[in-house]
Amino acid sequence: MAQDDKTLRVLSTTDVAGIDITLSDVVSVVEQAYRTLAEGRSDNPRKLTIKPDDGHSVGYAMLGRDGERKVVAVKTSYKHGLHEDRDQQHYYTTLTLYDDETGLPVAMLDCGRIGALRTPAVSALLSRELAAPASRSALVVGTGTQGRLALPFLLTTLPDLEQLMLSGTHPDGIRAVREELERHFPGRELELVSDLRAAAGEADIVLATAGPNTPASVEADWLKPSALCVLVGYGIAPSTLWRAERVVATSAAQMRVTGTDMADAEGRLPDVDAEFPDVLAKRASGRTDAGQSIFAYNSGLVVTDIALGHRFAQLALAQGLGTAVPLWK
């Protein structure tokens, strides 16, 4: 897609925001990325992380290769002001793609929308594969970036869900969740819950998407025996992991690095029973009993960012979007 080896096409936040893509398309792209990884045709090394002692910022670097799309990419993420309110934080994330057949650069793009779509798509796939049979109710904890599309994606993979519940405290976030649900699934009702314990006891699926400063913390003994808990951010207590009868992670290695807030007093985490790419590829079992409780850790793999980012780049370049930068001249 690149014209030469001297120019990089840069896709801004505005460029990426203007691209139309359906939720089902996003789910399909993400699922394919997982399956290709499970088949051994993609590479997803563990992310590198840096964080100062006082915890005011965090940075990540992730390198990967999508064997289906023949693309190599590097993703970087940097967030500053972790102790501040959300509107005081600074967050930047980029994805740079290279065509591994021609050796030419594809594009560099703002990765904010990619992550905002990829993560709830993964949660929806986890729910499709791991929720108890005939699940009908879901509770989303948190109204930030990941919470706002959680329910539309869930309804994309689990259209039979009937009861949709939301626990949140930010008026703008609650409004955004309602707007996204109405945009994608007009007429669907959303129940804003005030009693988190009671709502958790009704939910077949609990998605924890809140930020680190949330007061919400769903405990294991609040849940149905067969409940599925999916951890994306915060909002569920470590007991939901430690008392789960089965643990599934998108990556066991990443869970050991980024899931330390769920560790016990000795800093240990329980063993992961299955990794999700293998579950999707039927190389490992997800739910093994209809009545078992399951904890799923959604840490996001860079191969999913690469696949979805490449899909966006294809759509953008076909429309002539972006700015050509003679970076290597």
Short mmCIF file of N, CA and C in Angstrom, two decimals, residues 32-180:
data_model
loop_
_atom_site.label_atom_id
_atom_site.label_comp_id
_atom_site.label_asym_id
_atom_site.label_seq_id
_atom_site.Cartn_x
_atom_site.Cartn_y
_atom_site.Cartn_z
N GLN A 32 -10.00 -13.67 14.12
CA GLN A 32 -9.03 -14.23 13.18
C GLN A 32 -7.61 -14.06 13.70
N ALA A 33 -7.32 -12.93 14.31
CA ALA A 33 -5.98 -12.70 14.85
C ALA A 33 -5.64 -13.71 15.93
N TYR A 34 -6.60 -14.02 16.79
CA TYR A 34 -6.38 -15.02 17.83
C TYR A 34 -6.16 -16.41 17.22
N ARG A 35 -6.97 -16.76 16.25
CA ARG A 35 -6.85 -18.09 15.65
C ARG A 35 -5.50 -18.25 14.94
N THR A 36 -5.06 -17.21 14.26
CA THR A 36 -3.78 -17.27 13.57
C THR A 36 -2.64 -17.42 14.57
N LEU A 37 -2.75 -16.75 15.71
CA LEU A 37 -1.74 -16.89 16.76
C LEU A 37 -1.73 -18.32 17.30
N ALA A 38 -2.91 -18.88 17.55
CA ALA A 38 -2.99 -20.24 18.07
C ALA A 38 -2.42 -21.27 17.09
N GLU A 39 -2.52 -20.95 15.81
CA GLU A 39 -1.98 -21.86 14.78
C GLU A 39 -0.47 -21.74 14.63
N GLY A 40 0.14 -20.83 15.36
CA GLY A 40 1.58 -20.66 15.30
C GLY A 40 2.07 -19.84 14.13
N ARG A 41 1.16 -19.11 13.47
CA ARG A 41 1.54 -18.32 12.30
C ARG A 41 1.78 -16.86 12.62
N SER A 42 1.58 -16.46 13.87
CA SER A 42 1.82 -15.08 14.30
C SER A 42 2.76 -15.07 15.50
N ASP A 43 3.33 -13.90 15.74
CA ASP A 43 4.25 -13.74 16.87
C ASP A 43 3.75 -12.63 17.77
N ASN A 44 3.72 -12.90 19.09
CA ASN A 44 3.23 -11.93 20.06
C ASN A 44 4.11 -11.96 21.30
N PRO A 45 5.32 -11.39 21.24
CA PRO A 45 6.19 -11.36 22.41
C PRO A 45 5.56 -10.59 23.56
N ARG A 46 6.03 -10.86 24.75
CA ARG A 46 5.52 -10.17 25.93
C ARG A 46 5.84 -8.68 25.85
N LYS A 47 4.91 -7.87 26.31
CA LYS A 47 5.10 -6.41 26.26
C LYS A 47 6.18 -5.96 27.24
N LEU A 48 6.83 -4.87 26.88
CA LEU A 48 7.78 -4.22 27.77
C LEU A 48 7.06 -3.11 28.52
N THR A 49 7.35 -2.99 29.80
CA THR A 49 6.67 -2.01 30.64
C THR A 49 7.67 -1.20 31.44
N ILE A 50 7.43 0.10 31.52
CA ILE A 50 8.22 0.95 32.41
C ILE A 50 7.25 1.77 33.25
N LYS A 51 7.57 1.88 34.55
CA LYS A 51 6.72 2.63 35.46
C LYS A 51 7.60 3.18 36.58
N PRO A 52 7.59 4.50 36.82
CA PRO A 52 8.40 5.06 37.89
C PRO A 52 7.92 4.60 39.26
N ASP A 53 8.81 4.73 40.26
CA ASP A 53 8.49 4.23 41.59
C ASP A 53 7.24 4.86 42.18
N ASP A 54 7.00 6.13 41.87
CA ASP A 54 5.81 6.77 42.45
C ASP A 54 4.54 6.49 41.66
N GLY A 55 4.65 5.76 40.55
CA GLY A 55 3.47 5.33 39.79
C GLY A 55 2.72 6.43 39.09
N HIS A 56 3.37 7.56 38.80
CA HIS A 56 2.62 8.66 38.17
C HIS A 56 2.40 8.45 36.68
N SER A 57 3.15 7.51 36.08
CA SER A 57 2.98 7.25 34.65
C SER A 57 3.29 5.78 34.36
N VAL A 58 2.94 5.36 33.15
CA VAL A 58 3.26 4.00 32.72
C VAL A 58 3.45 4.03 31.20
N GLY A 59 4.41 3.26 30.73
CA GLY A 59 4.66 3.17 29.29
C GLY A 59 4.79 1.72 28.87
N TYR A 60 4.30 1.42 27.67
CA TYR A 60 4.37 0.07 27.12
C TYR A 60 4.93 0.11 25.71
N ALA A 61 5.63 -0.95 25.34
CA ALA A 61 6.07 -1.14 23.96
C ALA A 61 5.78 -2.59 23.57
N MET A 62 5.14 -2.77 22.43
CA MET A 62 4.74 -4.10 21.98
C MET A 62 5.08 -4.29 20.51
N LEU A 63 5.77 -5.38 20.21
CA LEU A 63 6.15 -5.75 18.86
C LEU A 63 5.43 -7.04 18.49
N GLY A 64 4.96 -7.14 17.25
CA GLY A 64 4.29 -8.37 16.85
C GLY A 64 4.23 -8.54 15.35
N ARG A 65 3.81 -9.73 14.94
CA ARG A 65 3.66 -10.04 13.52
C ARG A 65 2.38 -10.82 13.31
N ASP A 66 1.56 -10.39 12.37
CA ASP A 66 0.33 -11.07 11.99
C ASP A 66 0.63 -11.93 10.77
N GLY A 67 0.59 -13.25 10.96
CA GLY A 67 0.93 -14.17 9.88
C GLY A 67 -0.13 -14.29 8.81
N GLU A 68 -1.36 -13.92 9.12
CA GLU A 68 -2.43 -13.95 8.13
C GLU A 68 -2.34 -12.76 7.20
N ARG A 69 -2.12 -11.60 7.76
CA ARG A 69 -2.06 -10.37 6.99
C ARG A 69 -0.65 -10.04 6.50
N LYS A 70 0.34 -10.79 6.98
CA LYS A 70 1.75 -10.56 6.61
C LYS A 70 2.16 -9.13 6.94
N VAL A 71 1.96 -8.77 8.22
CA VAL A 71 2.25 -7.42 8.68
C VAL A 71 3.06 -7.50 9.97
N VAL A 72 4.09 -6.69 10.07
CA VAL A 72 4.86 -6.51 11.31
C VAL A 72 4.53 -5.12 11.83
N ALA A 73 4.40 -4.99 13.14
CA ALA A 73 4.02 -3.69 13.69
C ALA A 73 4.60 -3.48 15.08
N VAL A 74 4.71 -2.21 15.45
CA VAL A 74 5.13 -1.81 16.79
C VAL A 74 4.06 -0.88 17.36
N LYS A 75 3.61 -1.19 18.58
CA LYS A 75 2.64 -0.35 19.26
C LYS A 75 3.31 0.25 20.49
N THR A 76 3.09 1.52 20.73
CA THR A 76 3.55 2.17 21.94
C THR A 76 2.38 2.82 22.65
N SER A 77 2.42 2.80 23.97
CA SER A 77 1.40 3.47 24.78
C SER A 77 2.07 4.17 25.94
N TYR A 78 1.62 5.38 26.24
CA TYR A 78 2.16 6.14 27.35
C TYR A 78 1.02 6.90 28.02
N LYS A 79 0.89 6.71 29.33
CA LYS A 79 -0.13 7.44 30.10
C LYS A 79 0.56 8.15 31.26
N HIS A 80 0.21 9.42 31.44
CA HIS A 80 0.80 10.26 32.49
C HIS A 80 -0.32 10.81 33.36
N GLY A 81 -0.05 10.87 34.67
CA GLY A 81 -1.04 11.41 35.60
C GLY A 81 -1.98 10.35 36.13
N LEU A 82 -1.45 9.17 36.43
CA LEU A 82 -2.31 8.06 36.86
C LEU A 82 -3.01 8.35 38.18
N HIS A 83 -2.45 9.24 38.97
CA HIS A 83 -3.07 9.57 40.26
C HIS A 83 -4.08 10.72 40.14
N GLU A 84 -4.22 11.25 38.94
CA GLU A 84 -5.12 12.38 38.72
C GLU A 84 -6.49 11.90 38.24
N ASP A 85 -7.46 12.81 38.23
CA ASP A 85 -8.74 12.50 37.64
C ASP A 85 -8.57 12.24 36.14
N ARG A 86 -9.52 11.55 35.56
CA ARG A 86 -9.41 11.13 34.17
C ARG A 86 -9.15 12.30 33.23
N ASP A 87 -9.82 13.45 33.46
CA ASP A 87 -9.67 14.57 32.55
C ASP A 87 -8.33 15.31 32.72
N GLN A 88 -7.56 14.93 33.71
CA GLN A 88 -6.24 15.53 33.93
C GLN A 88 -5.10 14.64 33.42
N GLN A 89 -5.44 13.45 32.95
CA GLN A 89 -4.42 12.52 32.48
C GLN A 89 -4.06 12.79 31.02
N HIS A 90 -2.85 12.38 30.64
CA HIS A 90 -2.40 12.44 29.26
C HIS A 90 -2.16 11.02 28.78
N TYR A 91 -2.68 10.72 27.60
CA TYR A 91 -2.54 9.35 27.07
C TYR A 91 -2.28 9.41 25.58
N TYR A 92 -1.24 8.70 25.16
CA TYR A 92 -0.87 8.66 23.74
C TYR A 92 -0.55 7.21 23.37
N THR A 93 -1.09 6.77 22.24
CA THR A 93 -0.78 5.43 21.78
C THR A 93 -0.75 5.42 20.25
N THR A 94 0.26 4.78 19.70
CA THR A 94 0.44 4.74 18.25
C THR A 94 0.73 3.32 17.79
N LEU A 95 0.45 3.07 16.52
CA LEU A 95 0.74 1.79 15.89
C LEU A 95 1.40 2.06 14.55
N THR A 96 2.57 1.47 14.34
CA THR A 96 3.29 1.63 13.08
C THR A 96 3.36 0.27 12.39
N LEU A 97 2.84 0.21 11.16
CA LEU A 97 2.68 -1.04 10.42
C LEU A 97 3.65 -1.12 9.25
N TYR A 98 4.19 -2.33 9.05
CA TYR A 98 5.08 -2.58 7.91
C TYR A 98 4.60 -3.83 7.16
N ASP A 99 4.60 -3.75 5.83
CA ASP A 99 4.22 -4.88 5.00
C ASP A 99 5.38 -5.87 4.96
N ASP A 100 5.16 -7.08 5.47
CA ASP A 100 6.25 -8.04 5.58
C ASP A 100 6.46 -8.85 4.30
N GLU A 101 5.71 -8.54 3.26
CA GLU A 101 5.95 -9.13 1.95
C GLU A 101 6.77 -8.20 1.08
N THR A 102 6.42 -6.93 1.04
CA THR A 102 7.15 -5.98 0.22
C THR A 102 8.29 -5.31 0.97
N GLY A 103 8.22 -5.32 2.32
CA GLY A 103 9.21 -4.65 3.13
C GLY A 103 8.99 -3.16 3.26
N LEU A 104 7.86 -2.66 2.78
CA LEU A 104 7.58 -1.23 2.79
C LEU A 104 6.70 -0.84 3.98
N PRO A 105 6.81 0.40 4.44
CA PRO A 105 5.92 0.86 5.51
C PRO A 105 4.49 0.98 4.99
N VAL A 106 3.54 0.66 5.86
CA VAL A 106 2.12 0.78 5.51
C VAL A 106 1.58 2.11 6.01
N ALA A 107 1.64 2.31 7.32
CA ALA A 107 1.11 3.53 7.91
C ALA A 107 1.47 3.59 9.39
N MET A 108 1.41 4.79 9.92
CA MET A 108 1.46 5.01 11.36
C MET A 108 0.16 5.69 11.76
N LEU A 109 -0.51 5.15 12.76
CA LEU A 109 -1.81 5.69 13.11
C LEU A 109 -2.00 5.83 14.60
N ASP A 110 -2.83 6.77 14.98
CA ASP A 110 -3.27 6.87 16.36
C ASP A 110 -4.03 5.60 16.69
N CYS A 111 -3.66 4.96 17.82
CA CYS A 111 -4.22 3.65 18.13
C CYS A 111 -5.35 3.73 19.16
N GLY A 112 -5.77 4.94 19.51
CA GLY A 112 -6.80 5.07 20.53
C GLY A 112 -8.09 4.36 20.17
N ARG A 113 -8.59 4.59 18.95
CA ARG A 113 -9.85 3.96 18.56
C ARG A 113 -9.67 2.46 18.38
N ILE A 114 -8.49 2.04 17.95
CA ILE A 114 -8.23 0.60 17.79
C ILE A 114 -8.41 -0.11 19.12
N GLY A 115 -7.78 0.44 20.17
CA GLY A 115 -7.91 -0.17 21.49
C GLY A 115 -9.32 -0.07 22.04
N ALA A 116 -9.99 1.05 21.77
CA ALA A 116 -11.35 1.24 22.27
C ALA A 116 -12.32 0.24 21.65
N LEU A 117 -12.00 -0.26 20.46
CA LEU A 117 -12.84 -1.26 19.81
C LEU A 117 -12.35 -2.68 20.09
N ARG A 118 -11.04 -2.87 20.04
CA ARG A 118 -10.48 -4.21 20.21
C ARG A 118 -10.80 -4.81 21.56
N THR A 119 -10.64 -4.02 22.63
CA THR A 119 -10.79 -4.57 23.97
C THR A 119 -12.21 -5.06 24.26
N PRO A 120 -13.25 -4.26 24.00
CA PRO A 120 -14.60 -4.80 24.23
C PRO A 120 -14.96 -5.93 23.28
N ALA A 121 -14.35 -5.95 22.09
CA ALA A 121 -14.57 -7.09 21.19
C ALA A 121 -14.02 -8.37 21.79
N VAL A 122 -12.84 -8.27 22.41
CA VAL A 122 -12.25 -9.44 23.08
C VAL A 122 -13.13 -9.89 24.24
N SER A 123 -13.61 -8.93 25.04
CA SER A 123 -14.49 -9.29 26.16
C SER A 123 -15.75 -9.99 25.65
N ALA A 124 -16.26 -9.53 24.52
CA ALA A 124 -17.45 -10.15 23.94
C ALA A 124 -17.16 -11.57 23.46
N LEU A 125 -15.98 -11.78 22.89
CA LEU A 125 -15.60 -13.13 22.46
C LEU A 125 -15.39 -14.04 23.67
N LEU A 126 -14.73 -13.52 24.71
CA LEU A 126 -14.57 -14.29 25.95
C LEU A 126 -15.94 -14.70 26.49
N SER A 127 -16.88 -13.76 26.47
CA SER A 127 -18.21 -14.05 26.99
C SER A 127 -18.93 -15.08 26.14
N ARG A 128 -18.79 -14.96 24.83
CA ARG A 128 -19.43 -15.94 23.94
C ARG A 128 -18.93 -17.35 24.20
N GLU A 129 -17.64 -17.48 24.44
CA GLU A 129 -17.04 -18.80 24.61
C GLU A 129 -17.14 -19.34 26.04
N LEU A 130 -17.22 -18.46 27.04
CA LEU A 130 -17.06 -18.90 28.43
C LEU A 130 -18.30 -18.72 29.30
N ALA A 131 -19.27 -17.93 28.86
CA ALA A 131 -20.46 -17.73 29.69
C ALA A 131 -21.25 -19.03 29.82
N ALA A 132 -21.97 -19.14 30.91
CA ALA A 132 -22.79 -20.33 31.12
C ALA A 132 -23.85 -20.44 30.04
N PRO A 133 -24.26 -21.66 29.68
CA PRO A 133 -25.31 -21.82 28.67
C PRO A 133 -26.57 -21.04 29.05
N ALA A 134 -27.20 -20.47 28.05
CA ALA A 134 -28.45 -19.73 28.24
C ALA A 134 -28.28 -18.51 29.14
N SER A 135 -27.10 -17.91 29.15
CA SER A 135 -26.91 -16.68 29.93
C SER A 135 -27.81 -15.58 29.37
N ARG A 136 -28.42 -14.82 30.27
CA ARG A 136 -29.39 -13.80 29.85
C ARG A 136 -29.11 -12.42 30.43
N SER A 137 -28.18 -12.31 31.39
CA SER A 137 -27.97 -11.02 32.04
C SER A 137 -26.49 -10.67 32.10
N ALA A 138 -26.21 -9.37 31.94
CA ALA A 138 -24.83 -8.89 31.98
C ALA A 138 -24.76 -7.61 32.79
N LEU A 139 -23.70 -7.47 33.56
CA LEU A 139 -23.43 -6.27 34.36
C LEU A 139 -22.08 -5.71 33.93
N VAL A 140 -22.07 -4.44 33.53
CA VAL A 140 -20.83 -3.74 33.21
C VAL A 140 -20.53 -2.78 34.35
N VAL A 141 -19.31 -2.88 34.88
CA VAL A 141 -18.86 -2.01 35.96
C VAL A 141 -17.88 -1.00 35.36
N GLY A 142 -18.29 0.28 35.31
CA GLY A 142 -17.43 1.31 34.76
C GLY A 142 -18.00 1.91 33.49
N THR A 143 -17.77 3.20 33.30
CA THR A 143 -18.33 3.92 32.15
C THR A 143 -17.26 4.66 31.35
N GLY A 144 -16.01 4.24 31.49
CA GLY A 144 -14.94 4.86 30.74
C GLY A 144 -14.89 4.35 29.31
N THR A 145 -13.72 4.49 28.70
CA THR A 145 -13.56 4.11 27.30
C THR A 145 -14.00 2.68 27.05
N GLN A 146 -13.58 1.75 27.90
CA GLN A 146 -13.90 0.34 27.67
C GLN A 146 -15.35 0.00 28.04
N GLY A 147 -15.93 0.74 28.96
CA GLY A 147 -17.30 0.45 29.35
C GLY A 147 -18.33 0.91 28.34
N ARG A 148 -17.97 1.89 27.52
CA ARG A 148 -18.98 2.52 26.66
C ARG A 148 -19.43 1.64 25.51
N LEU A 149 -18.58 0.76 25.05
CA LEU A 149 -18.97 -0.15 23.96
C LEU A 149 -19.08 -1.59 24.42
N ALA A 150 -18.96 -1.81 25.72
CA ALA A 150 -19.01 -3.18 26.23
C ALA A 150 -20.33 -3.87 25.90
N LEU A 151 -21.44 -3.21 26.14
CA LEU A 151 -22.74 -3.85 25.92
C LEU A 151 -23.06 -4.03 24.43
N PRO A 152 -22.81 -3.03 23.57
CA PRO A 152 -23.04 -3.29 22.13
C PRO A 152 -22.24 -4.48 21.59
N PHE A 153 -20.99 -4.61 22.03
CA PHE A 153 -20.21 -5.77 21.57
C PHE A 153 -20.75 -7.06 22.16
N LEU A 154 -21.15 -7.03 23.43
CA LEU A 154 -21.75 -8.22 24.03
C LEU A 154 -22.99 -8.67 23.27
N LEU A 155 -23.83 -7.72 22.89
CA LEU A 155 -25.03 -8.07 22.14
C LEU A 155 -24.70 -8.55 20.72
N THR A 156 -23.54 -8.18 20.21
CA THR A 156 -23.11 -8.67 18.89
C THR A 156 -22.78 -10.15 18.93
N THR A 157 -22.14 -10.59 20.01
CA THR A 157 -21.77 -12.01 20.12
C THR A 157 -22.80 -12.83 20.89
N LEU A 158 -23.60 -12.18 21.72
CA LEU A 158 -24.62 -12.87 22.52
C LEU A 158 -25.95 -12.13 22.37
N PRO A 159 -26.59 -12.27 21.22
CA PRO A 159 -27.81 -11.49 20.95
C PRO A 159 -29.00 -11.86 21.83
N ASP A 160 -28.93 -12.98 22.55
CA ASP A 160 -30.05 -13.39 23.40
C ASP A 160 -30.01 -12.78 24.79
N LEU A 161 -29.03 -11.96 25.08
CA LEU A 161 -29.00 -11.29 26.38
C LEU A 161 -30.25 -10.43 26.55
N GLU A 162 -30.85 -10.48 27.72
CA GLU A 162 -32.09 -9.77 27.97
C GLU A 162 -31.92 -8.63 28.97
N GLN A 163 -31.19 -8.86 30.04
CA GLN A 163 -31.03 -7.87 31.10
C GLN A 163 -29.64 -7.23 31.00
N LEU A 164 -29.61 -5.92 30.77
CA LEU A 164 -28.37 -5.19 30.62
C LEU A 164 -28.25 -4.19 31.78
N MET A 165 -27.23 -4.37 32.62
CA MET A 165 -27.07 -3.55 33.81
C MET A 165 -25.75 -2.77 33.75
N LEU A 166 -25.77 -1.60 34.36
CA LEU A 166 -24.59 -0.74 34.37
C LEU A 166 -24.39 -0.18 35.77
N SER A 167 -23.14 -0.27 36.26
CA SER A 167 -22.76 0.37 37.51
C SER A 167 -21.74 1.45 37.19
N GLY A 168 -22.09 2.70 37.47
CA GLY A 168 -21.19 3.82 37.18
C GLY A 168 -21.60 5.04 37.96
N THR A 169 -20.66 5.99 38.08
CA THR A 169 -20.92 7.19 38.87
C THR A 169 -20.71 8.49 38.08
N HIS A 170 -20.06 8.42 36.91
CA HIS A 170 -19.78 9.62 36.14
C HIS A 170 -20.95 9.91 35.18
N PRO A 171 -21.64 11.04 35.36
CA PRO A 171 -22.80 11.34 34.50
C PRO A 171 -22.47 11.32 33.01
N ASP A 172 -21.33 11.89 32.62
CA ASP A 172 -20.97 11.89 31.20
C ASP A 172 -20.74 10.48 30.69
N GLY A 173 -20.11 9.65 31.51
CA GLY A 173 -19.87 8.26 31.12
C GLY A 173 -21.16 7.47 30.99
N ILE A 174 -22.06 7.67 31.94
CA ILE A 174 -23.36 6.98 31.89
C ILE A 174 -24.12 7.40 30.64
N ARG A 175 -24.09 8.69 30.35
CA ARG A 175 -24.76 9.19 29.15
C ARG A 175 -24.15 8.57 27.89
N ALA A 176 -22.83 8.45 27.87
CA ALA A 176 -22.16 7.89 26.70
C ALA A 176 -22.49 6.42 26.51
N VAL A 177 -22.60 5.67 27.61
CA VAL A 177 -22.98 4.26 27.52
C VAL A 177 -24.38 4.14 26.92
N ARG A 178 -25.30 4.96 27.40
CA ARG A 178 -26.66 4.93 26.87
C ARG A 178 -26.69 5.28 25.39
N GLU A 179 -25.91 6.29 25.00
CA GLU A 179 -25.90 6.72 23.60
C GLU A 179 -25.35 5.63 22.69
N GLU A 180 -24.27 4.97 23.11
CA GLU A 180 -23.69 3.91 22.28
C GLU A 180 -24.64 2.73 22.15
#
